[in-house]
């Protein structure tokens, strides 16, 4: 038993280290300007268990915990869309996370709309992470 | 009775929504937001309709999220965004990891696309090659920009793609490619940009090409004016470059200032070692009392200008008690 415990602890720590949370802008659909903050824009990525601010919550924001992605991996979805050649920003974000997609599992959506933080795997949400400019 | 109560509630809501300035906080815990970026993304953007100054107070923390206003904000000279480290939470003119600092590895630390904004007492560090600490792009023309008492470190310049009026004062800038550069964003004319009492230091080793320029002014034939007063720029391939409507009492380590060949050494500054620098002026520096009155009566550390017979050059005013520790001690005592 004593031998197993360190392995279990290590696995738990490894699991925690691979988790990250992403803050997503919600609110009304509003503008169609690609360089303005819009619904579904990722806004910040933080480690699992982050103490979000009092305004960083539903209905203005959603938080999703991705259990099998690190902060560094998730940061790739939180970048502006900058033209490689001209270096001009084409859109405030390269990706959006579409939580209005009808295929999003109801339990994930219900958790968000009730102010909770759903814990999901990358596979569960990857289809709802879409290019900001299609 | 119920109707009256409802009307009062409605009135209170209206007063809260319109006609009231708003202050939000960025803190590691217990604040409205945990990053400046979330504050900019989360607030109502039509400041003019809401007749609101949006103040974003940045408390002591290291913020690692690259921040952007986006283009959605509507502002004017009366209703604008004010991003500020509040009193008691500000750096003393020396980089301080315990105070608010926006430290990222991205294309920009802070990118603003709003016409009217004030950015004060922040520390911005960009750890990416080619990354800018601050990039200001006035969205639609007009507007007023005030950048005051920032410490910025990064490779690329703090850039102002400006189509409005602006003041950049009391800033400490460390760069390897560009310090403070301005370009007319759209060909609109009739605006004025002022660079006042900044200290801009080159920190790289390669001055090749067009790089390593401390200040890069812009001047068109159609009344688009850049002015530079009381600045120090040292160590670049060109400490000052470009065109200016007026440029006086600026010092340089090369021959591009009005006060020339002023080296970036401890003859003029307290500590010039990268990482532990203290750019308070040294006793006996030629920069002391070498400036003019530009209307900037506080320095980066909150000391009153002028202290001696005239205004000093650079972000710090020398008051005879140079070591920064003594300034901090005095503030604590006060």
XYZ file of C-alpha atoms in Angstrom:
468
model
C 0.000 0.000 0.000
C 2.818 2.342 0.946
C 4.457 1.675 -2.386
C 1.309 2.443 -4.316
C 0.608 5.715 -2.517
C 3.527 7.711 -4.024
C 2.500 6.572 -7.501
C -1.091 7.605 -6.912
C 0.066 10.958 -5.546
C 2.346 11.412 -8.537
C -0.485 10.608 -10.931
C -2.752 13.101 -9.173
C -0.070 15.794 -9.324
C 0.558 15.040 -12.979
C -3.172 15.335 -13.603
C -3.306 18.719 -11.876
C -0.258 19.957 -13.781
C -1.934 19.163 -17.090
C -5.111 21.047 -16.346
C -5.837 24.584 -17.365
C -8.792 26.939 -17.396
C -9.791 29.327 -20.145
C -11.856 32.489 -19.755
C -14.217 33.093 -22.669
C -16.076 36.301 -23.382
C -19.847 35.975 -23.551
C -22.459 38.717 -23.512
C -24.485 39.797 -26.547
C -23.319 39.046 -30.080
C -22.891 42.802 -30.661
C -20.376 44.017 -33.202
C -19.179 42.233 -36.319
C -15.815 44.025 -36.172
C -13.092 41.388 -36.176
C -10.791 43.576 -34.091
C -13.313 44.188 -31.307
C -13.942 41.865 -28.384
C -16.793 39.558 -29.363
C -18.798 36.713 -27.949
C -16.751 33.460 -27.747
C -13.341 35.201 -27.781
C -10.834 33.538 -25.445
C -9.569 36.198 -23.026
C -7.195 34.559 -20.526
C -5.696 31.173 -19.716
C -4.814 30.230 -16.151
C -3.880 27.096 -14.221
C -6.518 24.810 -12.800
C -8.136 26.172 -9.660
C -7.530 29.840 -10.544
C -9.389 32.301 -8.313
C -11.211 34.266 -10.989
C -12.352 37.835 -10.301
C -15.857 38.745 -9.273
C -16.636 40.079 -12.767
C -15.080 37.125 -14.580
C -18.199 34.993 -14.469
C -21.443 34.195 -16.243
C -23.226 35.930 -17.971
C -20.292 38.126 -19.090
C -17.792 35.292 -19.231
C -17.604 31.517 -19.178
C -14.789 29.454 -17.716
C -14.005 25.967 -19.010
C -11.508 23.640 -17.379
C -9.662 21.431 -19.862
C -8.282 18.523 -17.902
C -5.735 17.253 -20.397
C -4.150 20.510 -21.611
C -1.454 22.592 -20.005
C -1.574 26.369 -19.748
C 1.056 26.576 -22.492
C -0.958 24.329 -24.804
C -4.179 26.218 -24.192
C -2.462 29.574 -24.735
C -2.266 28.692 -28.429
C -6.021 29.380 -28.610
C -5.695 32.750 -26.894
C -3.680 34.642 -29.492
C -4.540 37.437 -31.895
C -4.691 36.681 -35.608
C -1.675 38.487 -37.018
C -0.713 38.322 -40.687
C 2.669 36.631 -40.942
C 3.890 38.893 -43.718
C 2.457 42.334 -42.961
C 2.386 41.833 -39.171
C -0.993 43.581 -39.182
C -3.593 42.199 -36.806
C -6.492 40.747 -38.782
C -8.608 39.814 -35.786
C -8.411 40.164 -32.046
C -8.327 36.361 -31.783
C -7.418 33.510 -34.101
C -9.897 31.138 -32.473
C -13.292 31.234 -30.823
C -14.976 28.721 -28.564
C -18.572 28.391 -29.693
C -20.573 27.392 -26.671
C -23.806 28.090 -28.581
C -23.092 25.229 -30.966
C -26.117 22.949 -30.842
C -23.840 19.919 -30.659
C -22.226 21.060 -27.411
C -23.296 18.528 -24.769
C -26.134 19.864 -22.664
C -24.389 19.125 -19.372
C -21.447 21.347 -20.360
C -23.750 24.145 -21.445
C -25.926 23.816 -18.352
C -22.900 23.995 -16.087
C -21.763 27.204 -17.808
C -25.168 28.866 -17.718
C -25.555 28.029 -14.050
C -22.261 29.797 -13.306
C -20.194 26.646 -12.868
C -16.945 25.533 -14.439
C -17.300 22.387 -16.532
C -14.356 19.999 -16.538
C -13.870 18.569 -20.003
C -11.212 16.908 -22.087
C -9.775 18.434 -25.213
C -11.615 15.830 -27.271
C -14.927 16.954 -25.816
C -14.509 20.574 -26.925
C -12.162 20.523 -29.886
C -15.056 20.526 -32.367
C -16.375 23.729 -30.835
C -13.068 25.566 -31.103
C -13.372 27.264 -34.489
C -11.421 29.770 -36.508
C -12.460 33.310 -35.585
C -12.323 34.319 -39.240
C -13.528 31.181 -41.070
C -46.557 51.848 -3.581
C -45.200 48.912 -5.572
C -45.139 51.048 -8.719
C -43.178 53.814 -6.973
C -40.697 51.277 -5.636
C -40.273 49.822 -9.095
C -39.709 53.271 -10.599
C -37.092 54.089 -7.960
C -35.311 50.828 -8.740
C -35.431 51.623 -12.437
C -34.054 55.099 -11.775
C -31.223 53.720 -9.657
C -30.381 51.255 -12.407
C -30.370 54.033 -14.990
C -28.093 56.197 -12.842
C -25.728 53.275 -12.380
C -25.732 52.457 -16.075
C -25.466 55.952 -17.477
C -23.820 59.088 -16.314
C -21.550 57.539 -13.710
C -17.857 57.001 -13.987
C -16.807 53.468 -13.259
C -13.756 52.037 -11.520
C -12.851 48.373 -11.744
C -9.907 46.587 -10.163
C -7.344 44.116 -11.437
C -5.964 42.010 -8.576
C -4.668 38.518 -7.994
C -7.551 37.924 -5.624
C -10.582 39.813 -4.400
C -10.788 42.128 -7.400
C -13.176 42.455 -10.318
C -10.674 40.983 -12.761
C -7.477 38.964 -12.544
C -5.940 40.393 -15.716
C -5.982 43.765 -17.445
C -7.053 42.008 -20.616
C -10.198 40.622 -19.011
C -11.074 44.099 -17.724
C -10.735 45.553 -21.221
C -12.769 42.698 -22.700
C -15.438 42.710 -20.023
C -16.565 46.301 -19.718
C -19.197 48.257 -21.631
C -17.478 49.876 -24.573
C -19.551 52.935 -25.412
C -18.070 55.387 -22.944
C -19.667 58.378 -24.678
C -23.253 57.099 -24.509
C -22.659 55.991 -20.916
C -20.966 59.365 -20.187
C -18.348 57.402 -18.327
C -14.649 57.496 -17.583
C -13.647 53.869 -17.217
C -10.827 53.624 -14.677
C -9.018 50.312 -14.482
C -6.924 50.159 -11.323
C -4.051 47.710 -11.548
C -2.904 46.480 -8.141
C 0.421 44.879 -7.265
C 0.805 41.661 -9.220
C 2.515 40.095 -12.207
C -0.023 39.974 -15.030
C 0.959 37.467 -17.717
C -1.934 37.970 -20.141
C -1.209 40.142 -23.161
C -3.802 42.942 -23.069
C -5.806 44.650 -25.811
C -8.632 47.151 -25.881
C -9.912 45.994 -29.247
C -11.575 48.461 -31.585
C -14.969 48.400 -29.896
C -14.578 51.341 -27.515
C -16.184 54.695 -28.301
C -14.504 57.535 -26.447
C -13.903 61.275 -26.518
C -11.840 63.812 -24.587
C -14.265 63.691 -21.634
C -15.041 59.980 -21.541
C -12.033 57.744 -21.905
C -10.196 54.740 -20.483
C -7.747 55.382 -17.645
C -5.465 52.440 -16.864
C -3.512 53.253 -13.726
C -1.686 51.760 -10.793
C -3.379 53.523 -7.858
C -1.428 55.486 -5.259
C 0.396 53.220 -2.845
C 0.621 50.566 -5.559
C 3.022 52.383 -7.886
C 6.617 51.688 -8.782
C 9.171 54.273 -7.654
C 10.826 54.608 -11.053
C 12.814 51.434 -10.533
C 11.446 48.158 -11.891
C 9.676 46.430 -9.020
C 8.350 42.895 -9.413
C 6.160 43.367 -6.366
C 4.185 46.152 -8.107
C 1.855 45.741 -11.072
C 3.822 44.537 -14.061
C 2.517 43.179 -17.334
C 5.188 40.687 -18.328
C 4.517 38.627 -21.417
C 6.162 36.890 -24.343
C 3.898 38.005 -27.184
C 3.756 40.490 -30.020
C 2.633 43.189 -27.608
C 2.169 43.609 -23.873
C -0.559 46.211 -24.306
C -2.225 47.082 -27.588
C -4.749 49.891 -27.610
C -7.080 50.770 -30.465
C -9.165 53.418 -28.774
C -8.956 57.135 -29.506
C -8.827 58.403 -25.941
C -6.850 56.586 -23.282
C -4.526 57.288 -20.365
C -1.942 54.745 -19.273
C -0.109 55.595 -16.071
C 2.398 54.088 -13.626
C 2.462 50.623 -15.200
C 5.472 48.387 -15.825
C 5.496 46.582 -19.170
C 8.029 43.940 -20.156
C 7.970 41.999 -23.412
C 10.288 38.990 -23.521
C 9.759 38.218 -27.213
C 12.208 39.074 -29.990
C 10.406 41.717 -32.012
C 7.814 42.218 -29.290
C 6.541 45.643 -28.272
C 5.758 46.647 -24.694
C 3.162 49.196 -25.809
C 1.489 49.771 -29.139
C -1.035 52.561 -29.531
C -3.160 52.768 -32.618
C -5.796 55.466 -32.475
C -8.782 53.855 -34.064
C -10.686 56.386 -36.103
C -8.944 59.713 -35.828
C -8.863 62.489 -33.266
C -8.595 61.703 -29.619
C -6.141 62.273 -26.828
C -3.498 59.875 -25.588
C -1.613 60.352 -22.323
C 1.163 57.918 -21.451
C 2.717 58.819 -18.126
C 5.362 57.332 -15.850
C 5.635 53.895 -17.412
C 8.641 51.612 -17.205
C 8.887 49.566 -20.385
C 11.358 46.903 -21.424
C 11.319 45.154 -24.737
C 12.884 44.617 -28.119
C 10.706 46.650 -30.449
C 9.621 50.209 -29.879
C 6.715 51.570 -27.944
C 4.916 52.634 -31.066
C 2.318 55.301 -31.602
C 0.487 54.919 -34.867
C -1.151 58.175 -34.167
C -4.019 60.032 -35.739
C -4.713 62.278 -32.797
C -2.986 64.203 -30.048
C -0.667 62.588 -27.559
C 1.675 63.162 -24.646
C 4.341 60.661 -23.617
C 6.106 61.826 -20.470
C 8.200 60.609 -17.553
C 8.699 57.174 -19.050
C 11.713 54.894 -18.668
C 12.227 52.873 -21.823
C 14.772 50.098 -22.373
C 14.940 48.750 -25.908
C 17.073 46.840 -28.368
C 15.473 47.899 -31.664
C 13.372 50.990 -31.051
C 12.493 53.154 -28.085
C 9.607 55.510 -28.861
C 8.474 55.820 -32.441
C 5.581 57.633 -34.012
C 3.956 57.307 -37.385
C 0.970 59.025 -38.884
C -1.495 56.175 -39.037
C -3.820 57.364 -41.738
C -2.586 60.512 -43.374
C -4.905 62.653 -41.245
C -3.331 65.929 -40.219
C -3.525 68.697 -37.700
C -2.417 66.831 -34.586
C 0.364 67.263 -32.056
C 2.457 64.659 -30.237
C 4.704 65.576 -27.323
C 7.600 63.541 -25.919
C 8.553 65.087 -22.593
C 11.077 64.087 -19.918
C 11.545 60.487 -20.976
C 14.690 58.419 -20.390
C 15.291 55.995 -23.248
C 18.144 53.505 -23.084
C 19.480 51.100 -25.706
C 20.141 47.646 -24.242
C 21.215 45.614 -27.247
C 24.497 44.757 -28.878
C 23.671 45.000 -32.577
C 22.974 48.475 -33.915
C 22.823 47.460 -37.544
C 20.291 48.547 -40.128
C 17.538 50.938 -39.152
C 17.429 49.527 -35.656
C 18.550 50.955 -32.362
C 16.710 54.244 -32.663
C 15.769 55.927 -29.399
C 13.196 58.466 -30.610
C 11.711 58.532 -34.072
C 9.652 61.637 -34.713
C 7.210 62.326 -37.503
C 6.548 65.635 -39.147
C 4.432 66.245 -42.196
C 4.017 69.325 -44.307
C 0.358 69.404 -43.308
C 0.668 70.395 -39.683
C 1.200 66.987 -38.142
C 3.665 67.814 -35.420
C 6.015 65.933 -33.125
C 7.680 67.849 -30.294
C 10.471 66.599 -28.020
C 11.604 68.348 -24.846
C 13.821 67.377 -21.905
C 14.379 63.777 -23.007
C 17.479 61.658 -22.560
C 18.292 59.029 -25.175
C 21.475 57.014 -24.915
C 23.341 54.171 -26.520
C 21.445 53.662 -29.756
C 22.765 53.843 -33.274
C 20.663 57.013 -33.490
C 19.413 58.466 -30.262
C 17.025 60.821 -32.110
C 15.815 60.415 -35.646
C 13.007 61.661 -37.851
C 11.481 65.093 -38.076
C 10.175 67.349 -35.350
C 8.197 70.572 -35.277
C 10.289 71.581 -32.273
C 13.011 69.740 -30.415
C 14.932 71.413 -27.625
C 16.801 70.551 -24.442
C 17.110 66.879 -25.310
C 20.273 65.015 -24.388
C 21.902 62.172 -26.252
C 24.930 59.947 -26.002
C 25.589 60.643 -29.693
C 25.348 63.935 -31.553
C 21.598 63.889 -32.307
C 20.387 65.700 -29.201
C 20.810 69.348 -28.363
C 22.952 68.404 -25.355
C 25.320 65.987 -27.061
C 27.675 63.210 -26.038
C 26.162 62.679 -22.611
C 27.158 59.074 -21.879
C 24.934 56.492 -20.265
C 27.279 55.997 -17.346
C 27.309 56.465 -13.618
C 28.600 59.976 -14.229
C 24.982 60.779 -14.990
C 22.885 57.973 -13.504
C 23.045 56.132 -10.190
C 23.247 52.570 -11.518
C 23.396 51.633 -15.191
C 23.752 47.865 -14.757
C 21.023 46.033 -16.659
C 18.655 44.332 -14.258
C 19.465 46.432 -11.217
C 19.410 49.845 -12.872
C 18.548 52.986 -10.973
C 18.195 55.849 -13.434
C 17.871 58.575 -10.843
C 20.256 61.367 -11.748
C 23.714 61.401 -10.268
C 24.905 64.348 -8.265
C 26.793 66.620 -10.634
C 25.205 65.218 -13.812
C 24.995 67.639 -16.731
C 21.340 66.625 -17.036
C 20.477 68.425 -13.784
C 18.829 71.819 -14.380
C 19.342 71.432 -18.151
C 15.654 71.294 -19.149
C 12.854 73.773 -19.713
C 9.371 74.245 -18.264
C 7.002 72.023 -20.231
C 4.186 71.922 -17.719
C 5.234 68.551 -16.292
C 5.523 69.328 -12.599
C 5.934 65.802 -11.226
C 8.566 63.254 -12.150
C 8.173 59.501 -12.525
C 8.581 58.989 -8.772
C 6.107 61.718 -7.858
C 8.777 64.271 -6.912
C 8.017 67.912 -7.674
C 9.628 69.609 -10.682
C 11.680 71.728 -10.694
C 13.790 71.013 -7.666
C 16.826 73.170 -8.423
C 17.236 76.285 -10.511
C 15.500 74.682 -13.488
C 13.890 71.504 -14.783
C 16.024 68.390 -15.237
C 16.341 66.207 -18.312
C 14.931 62.681 -18.190
C 12.228 60.956 -16.173
C 13.722 61.755 -12.769
C 14.097 65.139 -11.099
C 17.238 65.408 -8.983
C 16.454 66.799 -5.552
C 19.782 66.376 -3.830
C 18.941 63.086 -2.165
C 19.340 60.917 -5.179
C 19.472 57.334 -3.944
C 16.037 55.944 -4.658
C 15.936 54.174 -1.323
C 15.869 57.541 0.350
C 12.884 58.642 -1.754
C 11.060 55.491 -0.844
C 11.941 55.920 2.819
C 10.665 59.500 2.746
C 7.359 58.394 1.219
C 6.978 55.693 3.837
C 7.650 58.226 6.602
C 5.170 60.672 5.078
